[in-house]
Amino acid sequence: MGSLLKASSNVFRFEKVLFLSGSTTRQGLVPKRVTFRLAPVASSLSASTGTFQHDPKSNSPDTAISIMVNGCTGKMGKSIIKAADSAGLHIVPVSFGAEESGQTAELCGKEILVHGPSERESILSSVFQEYPDLIVVDYTVPATVNDNAELYCKVGVPFVMGTTGGDRDRLYKTVEESKVYAVISPQMGKQVVAFLAAMEIMAEQFHGAFSGYSLQVMESHQASKLDTSGTAKAVISCFRKLGVSFDMDQIQMIRDPKQQIETVGVPEEHLLGHAFHLYHLTSPDQTVSFEFQHNVCGRSIYAEGTVDAVLFLAKKVKSKEEKRIYNMIDVLREGNM
């Protein structure tokens, strides 16, 4: 355990935190607390964190990987454009959007024309023909996940799906049948994904370790996030394997800015872009409790992870790998994080 923590000290910081609502035992004693707080210390595109490096000398449209960001006018989309530009990717001047159809977005010194739903197929086919190394990045809305994926698969363009929600079973089936290359992940933050991977290993190897324990889950995101966190659902799935009984509708979703500041402790400047998660376990006799927490302010951790996913996928397409569907754990393994 000591070597594990030492090896990841440049990625995570563990410290004590308080849960939202205290609990008391039948004897009126404060439960023994074994508490972890997971917070990213640094997130940058560098070899030291096992990320992919792009040669800045190959920034021309002829040699650079071409990237099309759908949902480019949203906060996440803008962060992707910035990270992709910094990494030397070639950003094509086209994007898809609904409400922004016909508008031109100026991002990182580039003018990107946003097209509406009616012309998506013809536009994407044309762009893919012009940029045969194209990879699409999707940060749109949950309601369009499946339609967008079906379009990408129909045209045959590789894509990174960062948008959460939609019918995930249908999504995977669509990609499997099309044989299109894709990275699909509800969580693009590399350090958070590493935490999820550790949870999955624990769940697979220690079935029932937390049998009888009760679980409380809180997740706080910006008010514009309409769906329940996919990361929270993934962590809960691990706890279920560990013997905890919990229904997804028991997740405490917090979207009210006032409550986020006063109760959760979200910095006011990050109300429009944050992800605070807390998982609280209590033993049957209420004498032992565990807390796992990861707090993210801003979007750079997701943007940088997405760029890594693009570089990873481009490599798989070029080498004509037999496997077609990947997730962020595959990306981390490839980068030797």
Short mmCIF file of C-alpha atoms in Angstrom, two decimals:
data_model
loop_
_atom_site.label_atom_id
_atom_site.label_comp_id
_atom_site.label_asym_id
_atom_site.label_seq_id
_atom_site.Cartn_x
_atom_site.Cartn_y
_atom_site.Cartn_z
CA MET A 1 0.00 0.00 0.00
CA GLY A 2 2.83 2.36 0.90
CA SER A 3 4.47 1.89 -2.48
CA LEU A 4 1.17 2.47 -4.24
CA LEU A 5 0.61 5.79 -2.54
CA LYS A 6 4.20 6.82 -3.14
CA ALA A 7 4.02 5.97 -6.81
CA SER A 8 0.94 8.12 -7.30
CA SER A 9 1.92 11.03 -5.11
CA ASN A 10 2.28 13.29 -8.15
CA VAL A 11 -1.33 12.68 -9.04
CA PHE A 12 -3.41 12.42 -5.88
CA ARG A 13 -3.52 14.05 -2.46
CA PHE A 14 -5.30 12.28 0.39
CA GLU A 15 -6.60 14.27 3.34
CA LYS A 16 -9.42 14.22 5.89
CA VAL A 17 -12.75 15.77 4.96
CA LEU A 18 -16.16 16.16 6.58
CA PHE A 19 -19.32 14.59 5.23
CA LEU A 20 -22.38 16.73 4.52
CA SER A 21 -24.49 15.37 7.32
CA GLY A 22 -23.12 13.86 10.49
CA SER A 23 -24.37 10.63 11.98
CA THR A 24 -24.51 9.32 15.50
CA THR A 25 -24.28 5.82 16.87
CA ARG A 26 -26.80 4.14 19.06
CA GLN A 27 -24.36 4.72 21.92
CA GLY A 28 -23.99 8.40 21.01
CA LEU A 29 -20.35 7.91 20.05
CA VAL A 30 -18.63 9.45 17.04
CA PRO A 31 -17.88 6.65 14.57
CA LYS A 32 -14.30 5.75 13.83
CA ARG A 33 -13.46 7.57 10.60
CA VAL A 34 -11.26 6.21 7.84
CA THR A 35 -11.56 9.03 5.34
CA PHE A 36 -9.96 9.71 1.98
CA ARG A 37 -10.15 12.82 -0.10
CA LEU A 38 -9.02 12.54 -3.70
CA ALA A 39 -8.07 15.78 -5.36
CA PRO A 40 -5.96 16.34 -8.46
CA VAL A 41 -2.67 18.02 -7.59
CA ALA A 42 -1.67 18.76 -11.13
CA SER A 43 -3.03 18.09 -14.57
CA SER A 44 -0.85 18.91 -17.50
CA LEU A 45 0.11 17.35 -20.78
CA SER A 46 3.57 16.04 -19.95
CA ALA A 47 5.59 12.87 -20.08
CA SER A 48 5.80 12.79 -16.28
CA THR A 49 2.07 12.05 -16.02
CA GLY A 50 2.09 9.47 -18.79
CA THR A 51 0.24 11.57 -21.33
CA PHE A 52 0.70 11.54 -25.07
CA GLN A 53 3.04 14.10 -26.59
CA HIS A 54 2.47 15.70 -29.98
CA ASP A 55 5.41 17.01 -31.97
CA PRO A 56 4.85 20.79 -32.29
CA LYS A 57 6.80 20.70 -35.56
CA SER A 58 3.99 18.74 -37.19
CA ASN A 59 1.24 21.33 -36.81
CA SER A 60 0.37 21.73 -40.49
CA PRO A 61 -3.00 20.41 -41.73
CA ASP A 62 -1.08 17.91 -43.90
CA THR A 63 0.62 16.14 -40.97
CA ALA A 64 -1.35 17.00 -37.82
CA ILE A 65 -4.31 14.96 -36.60
CA SER A 66 -7.54 16.69 -37.60
CA ILE A 67 -10.17 17.13 -34.91
CA MET A 68 -13.80 18.23 -35.20
CA VAL A 69 -15.39 19.29 -31.93
CA ASN A 70 -19.16 19.03 -31.85
CA GLY A 71 -20.64 21.25 -29.16
CA CYS A 72 -17.71 23.66 -29.57
CA THR A 73 -19.66 26.66 -28.27
CA GLY A 74 -20.31 25.03 -24.89
CA LYS A 75 -17.93 25.46 -21.97
CA MET A 76 -16.55 21.95 -22.38
CA GLY A 77 -16.24 22.36 -26.12
CA LYS A 78 -14.27 25.57 -25.72
CA SER A 79 -11.91 23.87 -23.28
CA ILE A 80 -11.36 21.04 -25.77
CA ILE A 81 -10.54 23.51 -28.55
CA LYS A 82 -8.01 25.25 -26.31
CA ALA A 83 -6.33 21.99 -25.24
CA ALA A 84 -6.31 20.61 -28.78
CA ASP A 85 -4.78 23.78 -30.12
CA SER A 86 -2.07 23.70 -27.43
CA ALA A 87 -1.32 20.07 -28.32
CA GLY A 88 -0.81 20.94 -31.98
CA LEU A 89 -3.91 19.25 -33.36
CA HIS A 90 -5.49 20.65 -36.52
CA ILE A 91 -8.95 21.97 -35.66
CA VAL A 92 -11.28 21.83 -38.65
CA PRO A 93 -13.47 24.94 -39.01
CA VAL A 94 -16.73 23.00 -38.74
CA SER A 95 -18.93 21.91 -35.84
CA PHE A 96 -22.45 20.67 -35.17
CA GLY A 97 -24.94 22.35 -32.85
CA ALA A 98 -28.68 22.87 -32.59
CA GLU A 99 -29.37 26.31 -31.17
CA GLU A 100 -26.13 27.74 -32.60
CA SER A 101 -26.84 26.62 -36.18
CA GLY A 102 -25.54 29.14 -38.71
CA GLN A 103 -23.34 30.94 -36.20
CA THR A 104 -19.58 31.35 -36.48
CA ALA A 105 -17.63 30.74 -33.29
CA GLU A 106 -14.23 32.38 -32.88
CA LEU A 107 -12.04 30.14 -30.74
CA CYS A 108 -8.25 30.20 -30.37
CA GLY A 109 -8.00 32.54 -33.34
CA LYS A 110 -10.05 30.21 -35.53
CA GLU A 111 -13.48 30.73 -37.04
CA ILE A 112 -15.66 27.63 -36.72
CA LEU A 113 -18.97 27.46 -38.58
CA VAL A 114 -21.71 25.66 -36.66
CA HIS A 115 -24.17 23.57 -38.69
CA GLY A 116 -27.62 22.38 -37.67
CA PRO A 117 -29.17 18.88 -37.66
CA SER A 118 -30.62 19.02 -41.19
CA GLU A 119 -27.24 19.17 -42.94
CA ARG A 120 -25.15 17.03 -40.62
CA GLU A 121 -24.63 13.97 -42.80
CA SER A 122 -23.61 15.79 -45.97
CA ILE A 123 -21.32 18.14 -44.04
CA LEU A 124 -19.62 15.36 -42.09
CA SER A 125 -19.09 13.28 -45.24
CA SER A 126 -17.53 16.27 -46.97
CA VAL A 127 -15.26 17.09 -44.02
CA PHE A 128 -14.16 13.46 -43.67
CA GLN A 129 -13.30 13.37 -47.36
CA GLU A 130 -11.21 16.52 -47.03
CA TYR A 131 -9.57 15.37 -43.78
CA PRO A 132 -9.21 11.55 -43.98
CA ASP A 133 -7.38 11.51 -40.62
CA LEU A 134 -10.36 13.19 -38.95
CA ILE A 135 -11.46 12.30 -35.43
CA VAL A 136 -14.70 13.73 -34.08
CA VAL A 137 -15.03 14.75 -30.43
CA ASP A 138 -18.56 14.87 -29.05
CA TYR A 139 -19.48 17.12 -26.13
CA THR A 140 -23.08 17.86 -26.97
CA VAL A 141 -26.11 16.91 -24.85
CA PRO A 142 -27.41 13.55 -23.54
CA ALA A 143 -30.46 13.62 -25.83
CA THR A 144 -28.28 13.57 -28.97
CA VAL A 145 -25.75 10.91 -27.94
CA ASN A 146 -27.29 8.02 -29.88
CA ASP A 147 -28.24 9.97 -33.00
CA ASN A 148 -24.78 11.50 -33.18
CA ALA A 149 -23.05 8.15 -32.72
CA GLU A 150 -25.20 6.60 -35.44
CA LEU A 151 -24.20 9.43 -37.78
CA TYR A 152 -20.49 9.01 -37.07
CA CYS A 153 -20.77 5.27 -37.62
CA LYS A 154 -22.76 5.68 -40.84
CA VAL A 155 -20.12 8.01 -42.28
CA GLY A 156 -17.34 5.84 -40.85
CA VAL A 157 -15.48 8.51 -38.91
CA PRO A 158 -13.67 7.60 -35.65
CA PHE A 159 -14.90 9.49 -32.61
CA VAL A 160 -14.40 10.24 -28.94
CA MET A 161 -17.69 10.31 -27.03
CA GLY A 162 -17.34 12.49 -23.96
CA THR A 163 -21.04 13.27 -23.67
CA THR A 164 -22.80 11.40 -20.89
CA GLY A 165 -26.31 9.97 -20.93
CA GLY A 166 -28.26 8.47 -23.79
CA ASP A 167 -28.90 4.76 -24.22
CA ARG A 168 -25.43 3.35 -23.55
CA ASP A 169 -26.32 -0.23 -24.58
CA ARG A 170 -27.60 1.08 -27.89
CA LEU A 171 -24.49 3.23 -28.23
CA TYR A 172 -22.12 0.29 -27.86
CA LYS A 173 -24.21 -1.89 -30.16
CA THR A 174 -24.14 0.80 -32.85
CA VAL A 175 -20.35 1.07 -32.73
CA GLU A 176 -19.81 -2.70 -32.59
CA GLU A 177 -21.92 -3.29 -35.67
CA SER A 178 -20.27 -0.47 -37.64
CA LYS A 179 -16.66 -1.46 -36.82
CA VAL A 180 -15.82 2.23 -36.37
CA TYR A 181 -13.01 3.12 -33.96
CA ALA A 182 -14.20 4.96 -30.84
CA VAL A 183 -13.23 5.94 -27.33
CA ILE A 184 -16.35 6.01 -25.18
CA SER A 185 -16.15 7.21 -21.60
CA PRO A 186 -18.46 9.14 -19.28
CA GLN A 187 -15.34 10.34 -17.45
CA MET A 188 -12.38 11.86 -19.29
CA GLY A 189 -10.39 13.03 -16.26
CA LYS A 190 -7.37 10.74 -16.25
CA GLN A 191 -6.74 10.86 -12.51
CA VAL A 192 -10.39 10.20 -11.72
CA VAL A 193 -10.38 7.31 -14.19
CA ALA A 194 -7.34 5.88 -12.39
CA PHE A 195 -9.33 6.04 -9.15
CA LEU A 196 -12.24 4.26 -10.85
CA ALA A 197 -9.88 1.58 -12.11
CA ALA A 198 -8.63 1.02 -8.56
CA MET A 199 -12.23 0.73 -7.37
CA GLU A 200 -12.97 -1.86 -10.04
CA ILE A 201 -9.93 -3.92 -9.05
CA MET A 202 -11.04 -3.84 -5.41
CA ALA A 203 -14.59 -4.81 -6.39
CA GLU A 204 -13.41 -7.75 -8.48
CA GLN A 205 -10.99 -9.10 -5.89
CA PHE A 206 -12.87 -8.47 -2.65
CA HIS A 207 -16.50 -9.39 -3.27
CA GLY A 208 -18.70 -8.66 -0.27
CA ALA A 209 -16.02 -6.80 1.69
CA PHE A 210 -18.57 -4.13 2.63
CA SER A 211 -21.61 -6.37 3.05
CA GLY A 212 -24.16 -4.80 5.35
CA TYR A 213 -22.69 -1.31 5.05
CA SER A 214 -25.01 1.55 4.17
CA LEU A 215 -24.03 4.05 1.49
CA GLN A 216 -24.73 7.75 0.95
CA VAL A 217 -23.74 9.42 -2.30
CA MET A 218 -23.60 13.12 -3.12
CA GLU A 219 -22.61 14.55 -6.48
CA SER A 220 -22.54 18.26 -7.26
CA HIS A 221 -22.12 19.68 -10.77
CA GLN A 222 -22.89 22.94 -12.54
CA ALA A 223 -26.61 23.59 -12.96
CA SER A 224 -26.38 22.99 -16.72
CA LYS A 225 -25.58 19.29 -16.19
CA LEU A 226 -28.99 17.68 -16.51
CA ASP A 227 -28.20 14.01 -15.97
CA THR A 228 -26.81 12.04 -13.04
CA SER A 229 -23.06 11.67 -13.03
CA GLY A 230 -21.84 8.63 -14.96
CA THR A 231 -18.81 8.53 -12.67
CA ALA A 232 -21.02 8.26 -9.60
CA LYS A 233 -22.92 5.40 -11.22
CA ALA A 234 -19.66 3.59 -12.00
CA VAL A 235 -18.40 3.94 -8.41
CA ILE A 236 -21.74 2.74 -7.04
CA SER A 237 -21.56 -0.31 -9.30
CA CYS A 238 -18.25 -1.16 -7.64
CA PHE A 239 -19.71 -0.75 -4.17
CA ARG A 240 -22.55 -3.08 -5.14
CA LYS A 241 -19.99 -5.77 -6.02
CA LEU A 242 -18.45 -5.13 -2.62
CA GLY A 243 -21.76 -6.06 -1.01
CA VAL A 244 -23.46 -2.68 -0.58
CA SER A 245 -27.16 -2.37 -1.39
CA PHE A 246 -27.91 0.94 -3.12
CA ASP A 247 -30.38 2.19 -5.74
CA MET A 248 -29.27 4.80 -8.27
CA ASP A 249 -32.27 6.99 -7.43
CA GLN A 250 -30.80 7.43 -3.94
CA ILE A 251 -27.99 9.59 -5.34
CA GLN A 252 -28.13 13.11 -3.91
CA MET A 253 -27.82 15.37 -6.96
CA ILE A 254 -26.99 18.96 -6.07
CA ARG A 255 -27.44 21.61 -8.75
CA ASP A 256 -28.52 24.62 -6.68
CA PRO A 257 -25.66 27.19 -6.58
CA LYS A 258 -26.50 28.42 -3.07
CA GLN A 259 -26.44 24.91 -1.64
CA GLN A 260 -23.23 24.17 -3.53
CA ILE A 261 -21.47 27.10 -1.89
CA GLU A 262 -22.91 26.80 1.61
CA THR A 263 -23.14 23.02 2.01
CA VAL A 264 -20.78 21.40 -0.46
CA GLY A 265 -18.04 24.03 -0.32
CA VAL A 266 -17.72 24.72 -4.03
CA PRO A 267 -15.71 27.92 -4.70
CA GLU A 268 -18.02 30.54 -6.17
CA GLU A 269 -15.77 31.05 -9.18
CA HIS A 270 -16.25 27.39 -10.13
CA LEU A 271 -20.02 27.14 -9.84
CA LEU A 272 -20.27 26.99 -13.63
CA GLY A 273 -17.74 24.20 -13.93
CA HIS A 274 -17.06 21.67 -11.18
CA ALA A 275 -17.55 18.05 -10.14
CA PHE A 276 -17.62 17.28 -6.40
CA HIS A 277 -18.34 13.68 -5.42
CA LEU A 278 -18.64 12.14 -1.97
CA TYR A 279 -19.29 8.49 -1.06
CA HIS A 280 -19.97 7.74 2.62
CA LEU A 281 -20.08 4.18 3.96
CA THR A 282 -21.27 3.24 7.45
CA SER A 283 -20.99 -0.15 9.13
CA PRO A 284 -24.15 -1.97 10.33
CA ASP A 285 -23.43 -1.06 13.98
CA GLN A 286 -22.42 2.51 12.99
CA THR A 287 -19.01 2.25 14.65
CA VAL A 288 -16.96 2.50 11.45
CA SER A 289 -17.29 4.82 8.48
CA PHE A 290 -15.41 5.33 5.24
CA GLU A 291 -15.50 8.33 2.92
CA PHE A 292 -14.17 8.62 -0.60
CA GLN A 293 -14.15 12.06 -2.18
CA HIS A 294 -12.90 13.59 -5.40
CA ASN A 295 -13.34 17.27 -6.18
CA VAL A 296 -12.60 18.86 -9.53
CA CYS A 297 -12.78 22.58 -10.25
CA GLY A 298 -12.77 23.71 -13.86
CA ARG A 299 -12.58 21.60 -17.01
CA SER A 300 -8.89 21.34 -17.88
CA ILE A 301 -8.60 17.82 -16.45
CA TYR A 302 -11.30 16.61 -18.85
CA ALA A 303 -9.99 18.58 -21.83
CA GLU A 304 -6.47 17.22 -21.47
CA GLY A 305 -7.79 13.70 -21.05
CA THR A 306 -9.87 14.10 -24.19
CA VAL A 307 -6.84 15.22 -26.19
CA ASP A 308 -5.00 12.13 -24.96
CA ALA A 309 -7.96 10.03 -26.11
CA VAL A 310 -7.80 11.62 -29.58
CA LEU A 311 -4.07 10.93 -29.92
CA PHE A 312 -4.58 7.39 -28.65
CA LEU A 313 -7.42 6.71 -31.09
CA ALA A 314 -5.47 8.14 -34.04
CA LYS A 315 -2.70 5.70 -33.26
CA LYS A 316 -5.13 2.76 -33.19
CA VAL A 317 -6.70 3.80 -36.51
CA LYS A 318 -3.31 4.17 -38.16
CA SER A 319 -2.12 0.77 -36.97
CA LYS A 320 -5.46 -0.81 -37.97
CA GLU A 321 -5.94 -2.46 -34.60
CA GLU A 322 -8.49 -5.27 -34.50
CA LYS A 323 -10.11 -3.89 -31.36
CA ARG A 324 -12.37 -0.95 -32.18
CA ILE A 325 -14.04 0.23 -28.95
CA TYR A 326 -11.90 1.67 -26.15
CA ASN A 327 -12.34 3.53 -22.88
CA MET A 328 -10.17 5.86 -20.83
CA ILE A 329 -8.57 2.98 -18.92
CA ASP A 330 -7.20 1.78 -22.27
CA VAL A 331 -5.86 5.29 -22.86
CA LEU A 332 -4.16 5.35 -19.45
CA ARG A 333 -2.57 1.95 -19.99
CA GLU A 334 -1.19 3.01 -23.35
CA GLY A 335 0.29 6.13 -21.81
CA ASN A 336 1.93 4.21 -18.96
CA MET A 337 0.46 6.64 -16.45
#
